C-alpha cells in the first residue's frame, strides 16, 4: 500500500499540466454539434477527422486516413490507419466513418456541418479500413469536409437523441487527450492518451479554467496561473511590465477571423437597403480599429479573408459620410422626430466587443440613430439571442477556413434552425453562384466566382464588416518545442514539453 502511495505521489509530482482558460462552458463536446468556440476548441483535443491541414494551412494531409486519392472526379477513396483506438480501448474502423456520415445527414440532429455533405451520393465500406465516397458531382471541398471529427459507432448506434445525449458531456474520441473531469463554470481536465496513434503527448494534462471575465483571465495569466492566453492590443501596449515579457514569449499573426455587425434582415427596418447603406456610411471603421487595437488589426472589407483566393483586393471599406447617411435615412422615413432605433446585442466573452459596441453607438448617434446595447454571457447570448434569431443586430465574429464555403453563411438554404445564415440573407444571384461554384474544380475560375460573390455581398450590406484582429498569444517560456507556423502555434502541441 505504501509503495502504491509513493508511486502515485511521484507520478503526480513529476507530471506536467498545461493551464489554459476558456471564456464559457462548452455546450456540447461532440464534434458534429460543437458550434461555439469553447466546444470547438476542446473537442479538437479529443477527436480526429480523416484529414487535416498541414502546419501552414496550405496542404491537406492524412489524420485518421493514412492515404487518400480521387479514383475519378466524383469518387474519393480513404485508406484508414490501423491500430487506432477509441479512448475506451475499442478499435477504430471504417464503420465509425460510415456511422458519422449517416448521423450528419439524418433528421435526428440540427448541425450546420451537415451542409458539407449535401453532395455526397453514397459512402461505402469496402473493407474494415477502406472507405469509398461517391459524390453526385465534383465538389471543391470534397476533402476538407472530412476534417469533421469522427464519432464512435459502438457507443452511439442505439442513441435515440444525440442532441441531448450524455455523450456530449462524456465524450469518447480517438484524440491525443481524454476528458477526465468536467465541472461546469469551474475546471475541465484533459489527460494524455497513452495509446494515441501518433504517440503519447508529452504534456500529461491540460486544464481549462472556465473564466467569463477577460480581466480575470489576464490577471491569472500575469500571476502565472495560466501558461497560455490571448492578449488584447490595449493590454499589450499599455498594461504589461518588462517582467511579464521575461516570463512569456509573444506570438502574433493575423487571425483567420473577422468581426461584424449583422442585421436581422427579417425585420422591416433592416430589409430596406437604404437603411443598411446609411448605417455603413455612418460608422468610421478606421477610428474603431485605431481606438481598440493600436494597429494590431486591420479594417475588414468583406466576407472572405485577405490572402485567400476568394478575397477581392479592389473593394475598399466605405469611408464615413455623415451627410449621405442622413440623406439615406431621411429617404427611408427617419428624422429627428422619428429616429431609427435598434439594439446591438453581443457577449462579454470578448473584452473588445462590448467596447466596439459602445463606439458604434457613439458613431451612429451622429446621424440621429438611437442605439441600445445588450451585453450577455456567452451561452445565454447564443441560446436566447443568436440561434432563435431574437435580435435587431448582433456583434459577432466568424473564424473561417483557408478555403471558404459560402454556402454555410450566405445561401438561402442555410437560413434555418442550426444554420449559420443567422441574419436571414437571401439573394438569388448569390444562391446561383454558390450552387454553380460547388462543382468547380478549376482554382482560377473558382476564385473569380468567389470574388464576384464578395462584391455582391459587400454591396448588399447584410453585415457591416468591421475588423480583422491580430491573434496575440502569450506563452509561458517553460513550454518547450513550440514551432510557430503560418497555421499558428498549435499544430505540434503533442510535442510540447513543460
PDB file of C-alpha atoms in Angstrom, residues 276-465:
ATOM      1  CA  UNK A 276     -28.221  49.348 -44.231  1.00  0.00           C
ATOM      2  CA  UNK A 277     -26.180  51.586 -46.533  1.00  0.00           C
ATOM      3  CA  UNK A 278     -26.803  54.584 -44.278  1.00  0.00           C
ATOM      4  CA  UNK A 279     -25.543  52.699 -41.233  1.00  0.00           C
ATOM      5  CA  UNK A 280     -22.491  51.542 -43.158  1.00  0.00           C
ATOM      6  CA  UNK A 281     -21.674  55.137 -44.137  1.00  0.00           C
ATOM      7  CA  UNK A 282     -22.327  56.426 -40.607  1.00  0.00           C
ATOM      8  CA  UNK A 283     -19.542  54.449 -38.987  1.00  0.00           C
ATOM      9  CA  UNK A 284     -15.823  55.072 -39.085  1.00  0.00           C
ATOM     10  CA  UNK A 285     -14.069  51.716 -39.293  1.00  0.00           C
ATOM     11  CA  UNK A 286     -10.568  53.185 -39.153  1.00  0.00           C
ATOM     12  CA  UNK A 287     -11.421  55.003 -35.930  1.00  0.00           C
ATOM     13  CA  UNK A 288     -12.811  51.762 -34.495  1.00  0.00           C
ATOM     14  CA  UNK A 289      -9.584  49.902 -35.293  1.00  0.00           C
ATOM     15  CA  UNK A 290      -7.350  52.714 -34.024  1.00  0.00           C
ATOM     16  CA  UNK A 291      -9.162  53.024 -30.695  1.00  0.00           C
ATOM     17  CA  UNK A 292      -9.495  49.320 -29.996  1.00  0.00           C
ATOM     18  CA  UNK A 293      -6.387  47.757 -31.472  1.00  0.00           C
ATOM     19  CA  UNK A 294      -3.411  50.149 -31.582  1.00  0.00           C
ATOM     20  CA  UNK A 295      -2.502  48.903 -35.078  1.00  0.00           C
ATOM     21  CA  UNK A 296      -2.862  45.234 -34.087  1.00  0.00           C
ATOM     22  CA  UNK A 297      -5.781  44.801 -36.519  1.00  0.00           C
ATOM     23  CA  UNK A 298      -6.979  45.897 -39.942  1.00  0.00           C
ATOM     24  CA  UNK A 299     -10.305  47.024 -41.357  1.00  0.00           C
ATOM     25  CA  UNK A 300     -12.387  44.183 -42.759  1.00  0.00           C
ATOM     26  CA  UNK A 301     -13.684  44.814 -46.277  1.00  0.00           C
ATOM     27  CA  UNK A 302     -15.810  41.735 -46.886  1.00  0.00           C
ATOM     28  CA  UNK A 303     -16.772  38.134 -46.079  1.00  0.00           C
ATOM     29  CA  UNK A 304     -13.582  36.329 -47.158  1.00  0.00           C
ATOM     30  CA  UNK A 305     -10.203  36.819 -45.594  1.00  0.00           C
ATOM     31  CA  UNK A 306      -7.229  38.656 -47.097  1.00  0.00           C
ATOM     32  CA  UNK A 307      -4.701  36.284 -48.584  1.00  0.00           C
ATOM     33  CA  UNK A 308      -7.317  33.798 -49.731  1.00  0.00           C
ATOM     34  CA  UNK A 309      -8.194  33.340 -53.398  1.00  0.00           C
ATOM     35  CA  UNK A 310     -11.740  34.473 -52.582  1.00  0.00           C
ATOM     36  CA  UNK A 311     -10.654  37.932 -51.450  1.00  0.00           C
ATOM     37  CA  UNK A 312     -11.192  40.885 -53.810  1.00  0.00           C
ATOM     38  CA  UNK A 313      -8.464  43.465 -53.100  1.00  0.00           C
ATOM     39  CA  UNK A 314     -10.129  46.054 -55.345  1.00  0.00           C
ATOM     40  CA  UNK A 315     -13.011  46.524 -52.898  1.00  0.00           C
ATOM     41  CA  UNK A 316     -12.284  49.062 -50.188  1.00  0.00           C
ATOM     42  CA  UNK A 317     -14.116  49.745 -46.958  1.00  0.00           C
ATOM     43  CA  UNK A 318     -16.643  52.613 -47.174  1.00  0.00           C
ATOM     44  CA  UNK A 319     -15.450  55.933 -45.806  1.00  0.00           C
ATOM     45  CA  UNK A 320     -17.590  57.655 -43.213  1.00  0.00           C
ATOM     46  CA  UNK A 321     -20.035  60.087 -44.884  1.00  0.00           C
ATOM     47  CA  UNK A 322     -22.364  61.638 -42.313  1.00  0.00           C
ATOM     48  CA  UNK A 323     -24.383  63.775 -44.729  1.00  0.00           C
ATOM     49  CA  UNK A 324     -25.041  60.939 -47.163  1.00  0.00           C
ATOM     50  CA  UNK A 325     -26.036  58.675 -44.276  1.00  0.00           C
ATOM     51  CA  UNK A 326     -28.550  61.268 -43.005  1.00  0.00           C
ATOM     52  CA  UNK A 327     -29.930  61.693 -46.518  1.00  0.00           C
ATOM     53  CA  UNK A 328     -30.494  57.945 -46.947  1.00  0.00           C
ATOM     54  CA  UNK A 329     -32.149  57.672 -43.539  1.00  0.00           C
ATOM     55  CA  UNK A 330     -34.464  60.583 -44.392  1.00  0.00           C
ATOM     56  CA  UNK A 331     -35.467  58.888 -47.653  1.00  0.00           C
ATOM     57  CA  UNK A 332     -36.202  55.743 -45.667  1.00  0.00           C
ATOM     58  CA  UNK A 333     -38.547  57.699 -43.380  1.00  0.00           C
ATOM     59  CA  UNK A 334     -36.361  58.547 -40.407  1.00  0.00           C
ATOM     60  CA  UNK A 335     -35.604  62.003 -38.961  1.00  0.00           C
ATOM     61  CA  UNK A 336     -35.162  63.793 -35.617  1.00  0.00           C
ATOM     62  CA  UNK A 337     -38.814  63.334 -34.748  1.00  0.00           C
ATOM     63  CA  UNK A 338     -38.849  59.702 -35.856  1.00  0.00           C
ATOM     64  CA  UNK A 339     -35.315  58.348 -35.363  1.00  0.00           C
ATOM     65  CA  UNK A 340     -34.187  54.879 -36.310  1.00  0.00           C
ATOM     66  CA  UNK A 341     -33.861  52.862 -33.111  1.00  0.00           C
ATOM     67  CA  UNK A 342     -32.377  49.417 -32.615  1.00  0.00           C
ATOM     68  CA  UNK A 343     -30.388  47.248 -30.230  1.00  0.00           C
ATOM     69  CA  UNK A 344     -26.877  45.834 -30.600  1.00  0.00           C
ATOM     70  CA  UNK A 345     -26.557  42.512 -28.777  1.00  0.00           C
ATOM     71  CA  UNK A 346     -23.159  40.999 -28.034  1.00  0.00           C
ATOM     72  CA  UNK A 347     -21.320  38.842 -25.499  1.00  0.00           C
ATOM     73  CA  UNK A 348     -18.896  39.637 -22.715  1.00  0.00           C
ATOM     74  CA  UNK A 349     -16.737  36.626 -23.669  1.00  0.00           C
ATOM     75  CA  UNK A 350     -14.541  39.104 -25.537  1.00  0.00           C
ATOM     76  CA  UNK A 351     -13.278  42.208 -23.759  1.00  0.00           C
ATOM     77  CA  UNK A 352     -13.143  44.023 -27.113  1.00  0.00           C
ATOM     78  CA  UNK A 353     -16.682  43.632 -28.464  1.00  0.00           C
ATOM     79  CA  UNK A 354     -18.574  45.443 -25.674  1.00  0.00           C
ATOM     80  CA  UNK A 355     -16.258  48.440 -26.251  1.00  0.00           C
ATOM     81  CA  UNK A 356     -16.736  48.113 -30.016  1.00  0.00           C
ATOM     82  CA  UNK A 357     -20.491  48.257 -29.428  1.00  0.00           C
ATOM     83  CA  UNK A 358     -20.103  51.469 -27.409  1.00  0.00           C
ATOM     84  CA  UNK A 359     -18.039  53.090 -30.166  1.00  0.00           C
ATOM     85  CA  UNK A 360     -20.638  52.095 -32.786  1.00  0.00           C
ATOM     86  CA  UNK A 361     -23.351  53.529 -30.545  1.00  0.00           C
ATOM     87  CA  UNK A 362     -21.427  56.820 -30.342  1.00  0.00           C
ATOM     88  CA  UNK A 363     -20.716  56.976 -34.091  1.00  0.00           C
ATOM     89  CA  UNK A 364     -24.308  56.180 -35.095  1.00  0.00           C
ATOM     90  CA  UNK A 365     -25.652  58.887 -32.770  1.00  0.00           C
ATOM     91  CA  UNK A 366     -24.012  61.426 -35.107  1.00  0.00           C
ATOM     92  CA  UNK A 367     -26.622  60.611 -37.760  1.00  0.00           C
ATOM     93  CA  UNK A 368     -29.502  60.572 -35.267  1.00  0.00           C
ATOM     94  CA  UNK A 369     -29.694  56.808 -34.772  1.00  0.00           C
ATOM     95  CA  UNK A 370     -30.621  55.680 -31.269  1.00  0.00           C
ATOM     96  CA  UNK A 371     -28.786  52.503 -30.280  1.00  0.00           C
ATOM     97  CA  UNK A 372     -29.310  50.458 -27.129  1.00  0.00           C
ATOM     98  CA  UNK A 373     -26.754  47.885 -26.011  1.00  0.00           C
ATOM     99  CA  UNK A 374     -27.222  44.413 -24.567  1.00  0.00           C
ATOM    100  CA  UNK A 375     -24.134  42.552 -23.341  1.00  0.00           C
ATOM    101  CA  UNK A 376     -24.706  38.961 -22.243  1.00  0.00           C
ATOM    102  CA  UNK A 377     -22.906  35.861 -21.004  1.00  0.00           C
ATOM    103  CA  UNK A 378     -21.854  33.716 -23.994  1.00  0.00           C
ATOM    104  CA  UNK A 379     -24.162  30.700 -23.633  1.00  0.00           C
ATOM    105  CA  UNK A 380     -27.170  32.883 -22.838  1.00  0.00           C
ATOM    106  CA  UNK A 381     -26.294  35.055 -25.840  1.00  0.00           C
ATOM    107  CA  UNK A 382     -26.196  32.016 -28.142  1.00  0.00           C
ATOM    108  CA  UNK A 383     -29.268  30.241 -26.790  1.00  0.00           C
ATOM    109  CA  UNK A 384     -31.547  33.235 -26.178  1.00  0.00           C
ATOM    110  CA  UNK A 385     -30.467  35.658 -28.906  1.00  0.00           C
ATOM    111  CA  UNK A 386     -28.376  34.255 -31.750  1.00  0.00           C
ATOM    112  CA  UNK A 387     -29.862  30.871 -32.601  1.00  0.00           C
ATOM    113  CA  UNK A 388     -33.534  31.847 -32.004  1.00  0.00           C
ATOM    114  CA  UNK A 389     -32.852  34.959 -34.194  1.00  0.00           C
ATOM    115  CA  UNK A 390     -34.163  37.104 -31.349  1.00  0.00           C
ATOM    116  CA  UNK A 391     -32.207  40.267 -32.146  1.00  0.00           C
ATOM    117  CA  UNK A 392     -32.139  43.536 -34.072  1.00  0.00           C
ATOM    118  CA  UNK A 393     -28.407  43.324 -34.684  1.00  0.00           C
ATOM    119  CA  UNK A 394     -25.628  41.088 -33.347  1.00  0.00           C
ATOM    120  CA  UNK A 395     -21.976  41.976 -32.902  1.00  0.00           C
ATOM    121  CA  UNK A 396     -20.247  38.691 -33.603  1.00  0.00           C
ATOM    122  CA  UNK A 397     -17.283  37.124 -35.348  1.00  0.00           C
ATOM    123  CA  UNK A 398     -16.579  34.195 -37.627  1.00  0.00           C
ATOM    124  CA  UNK A 399     -13.494  32.037 -37.682  1.00  0.00           C
ATOM    125  CA  UNK A 400     -13.028  30.799 -41.227  1.00  0.00           C
ATOM    126  CA  UNK A 401     -11.252  28.039 -43.083  1.00  0.00           C
ATOM    127  CA  UNK A 402      -8.491  28.933 -45.558  1.00  0.00           C
ATOM    128  CA  UNK A 403     -10.918  27.580 -48.174  1.00  0.00           C
ATOM    129  CA  UNK A 404     -14.244  29.393 -47.681  1.00  0.00           C
ATOM    130  CA  UNK A 405     -17.609  27.694 -48.009  1.00  0.00           C
ATOM    131  CA  UNK A 406     -20.075  30.495 -48.822  1.00  0.00           C
ATOM    132  CA  UNK A 407     -22.980  28.046 -48.674  1.00  0.00           C
ATOM    133  CA  UNK A 408     -22.827  27.807 -44.872  1.00  0.00           C
ATOM    134  CA  UNK A 409     -23.144  31.565 -44.291  1.00  0.00           C
ATOM    135  CA  UNK A 410     -24.725  33.121 -47.378  1.00  0.00           C
ATOM    136  CA  UNK A 411     -27.021  30.642 -49.135  1.00  0.00           C
ATOM    137  CA  UNK A 412     -30.769  30.992 -48.520  1.00  0.00           C
ATOM    138  CA  UNK A 413     -30.988  27.309 -47.529  1.00  0.00           C
ATOM    139  CA  UNK A 414     -28.723  27.990 -44.541  1.00  0.00           C
ATOM    140  CA  UNK A 415     -31.357  30.310 -43.066  1.00  0.00           C
ATOM    141  CA  UNK A 416     -32.781  27.550 -40.884  1.00  0.00           C
ATOM    142  CA  UNK A 417     -32.612  26.144 -37.386  1.00  0.00           C
ATOM    143  CA  UNK A 418     -28.996  25.354 -36.603  1.00  0.00           C
ATOM    144  CA  UNK A 419     -27.792  27.134 -39.757  1.00  0.00           C
ATOM    145  CA  UNK A 420     -25.090  29.794 -39.888  1.00  0.00           C
ATOM    146  CA  UNK A 421     -27.088  32.219 -42.053  1.00  0.00           C
ATOM    147  CA  UNK A 422     -28.078  33.920 -38.822  1.00  0.00           C
ATOM    148  CA  UNK A 423     -29.236  37.200 -40.340  1.00  0.00           C
ATOM    149  CA  UNK A 424     -31.635  35.690 -42.892  1.00  0.00           C
ATOM    150  CA  UNK A 425     -29.764  36.814 -46.015  1.00  0.00           C
ATOM    151  CA  UNK A 426     -31.475  35.861 -49.298  1.00  0.00           C
ATOM    152  CA  UNK A 427     -30.094  36.781 -52.708  1.00  0.00           C
ATOM    153  CA  UNK A 428     -30.988  34.660 -55.737  1.00  0.00           C
ATOM    154  CA  UNK A 429     -27.820  35.659 -57.615  1.00  0.00           C
ATOM    155  CA  UNK A 430     -25.649  34.632 -54.662  1.00  0.00           C
ATOM    156  CA  UNK A 431     -27.569  31.353 -54.369  1.00  0.00           C
ATOM    157  CA  UNK A 432     -26.956  30.665 -58.075  1.00  0.00           C
ATOM    158  CA  UNK A 433     -23.252  31.494 -57.863  1.00  0.00           C
ATOM    159  CA  UNK A 434     -22.795  29.344 -54.773  1.00  0.00           C
ATOM    160  CA  UNK A 435     -24.584  26.399 -56.361  1.00  0.00           C
ATOM    161  CA  UNK A 436     -22.543  26.670 -59.556  1.00  0.00           C
ATOM    162  CA  UNK A 437     -19.267  27.087 -57.688  1.00  0.00           C
ATOM    163  CA  UNK A 438     -19.686  23.926 -55.621  1.00  0.00           C
ATOM    164  CA  UNK A 439     -18.735  21.681 -58.545  1.00  0.00           C
ATOM    165  CA  UNK A 440     -15.992  23.924 -59.983  1.00  0.00           C
ATOM    166  CA  UNK A 441     -12.584  22.325 -59.596  1.00  0.00           C
ATOM    167  CA  UNK A 442     -10.579  24.860 -61.635  1.00  0.00           C
ATOM    168  CA  UNK A 443      -8.961  27.105 -58.993  1.00  0.00           C
ATOM    169  CA  UNK A 444      -8.815  30.241 -61.163  1.00  0.00           C
ATOM    170  CA  UNK A 445     -12.467  30.007 -62.163  1.00  0.00           C
ATOM    171  CA  UNK A 446     -13.475  29.307 -58.567  1.00  0.00           C
ATOM    172  CA  UNK A 447     -11.507  32.349 -57.408  1.00  0.00           C
ATOM    173  CA  UNK A 448     -13.332  34.557 -59.915  1.00  0.00           C
ATOM    174  CA  UNK A 449     -16.723  33.267 -58.738  1.00  0.00           C
ATOM    175  CA  UNK A 450     -15.854  33.823 -55.094  1.00  0.00           C
ATOM    176  CA  UNK A 451     -14.658  37.353 -55.787  1.00  0.00           C
ATOM    177  CA  UNK A 452     -17.916  38.100 -57.588  1.00  0.00           C
ATOM    178  CA  UNK A 453     -19.814  36.869 -54.523  1.00  0.00           C
ATOM    179  CA  UNK A 454     -17.562  39.030 -52.355  1.00  0.00           C
ATOM    180  CA  UNK A 455     -18.559  42.163 -54.308  1.00  0.00           C
ATOM    181  CA  UNK A 456     -22.300  41.381 -54.291  1.00  0.00           C
ATOM    182  CA  UNK A 457     -22.424  40.616 -50.574  1.00  0.00           C
ATOM    183  CA  UNK A 458     -20.499  43.788 -49.697  1.00  0.00           C
ATOM    184  CA  UNK A 459     -22.885  45.867 -51.836  1.00  0.00           C
ATOM    185  CA  UNK A 460     -25.922  44.311 -50.109  1.00  0.00           C
ATOM    186  CA  UNK A 461     -24.695  45.184 -46.583  1.00  0.00           C
ATOM    187  CA  UNK A 462     -26.224  42.217 -44.726  1.00  0.00           C
ATOM    188  CA  UNK A 463     -23.348  42.802 -42.298  1.00  0.00           C
ATOM    189  CA  UNK A 464     -21.251  45.807 -41.513  1.00  0.00           C
ATOM    190  CA  UNK A 465     -17.825  44.206 -41.904  1.00  0.00           C
TER     191      UNK A 465
END
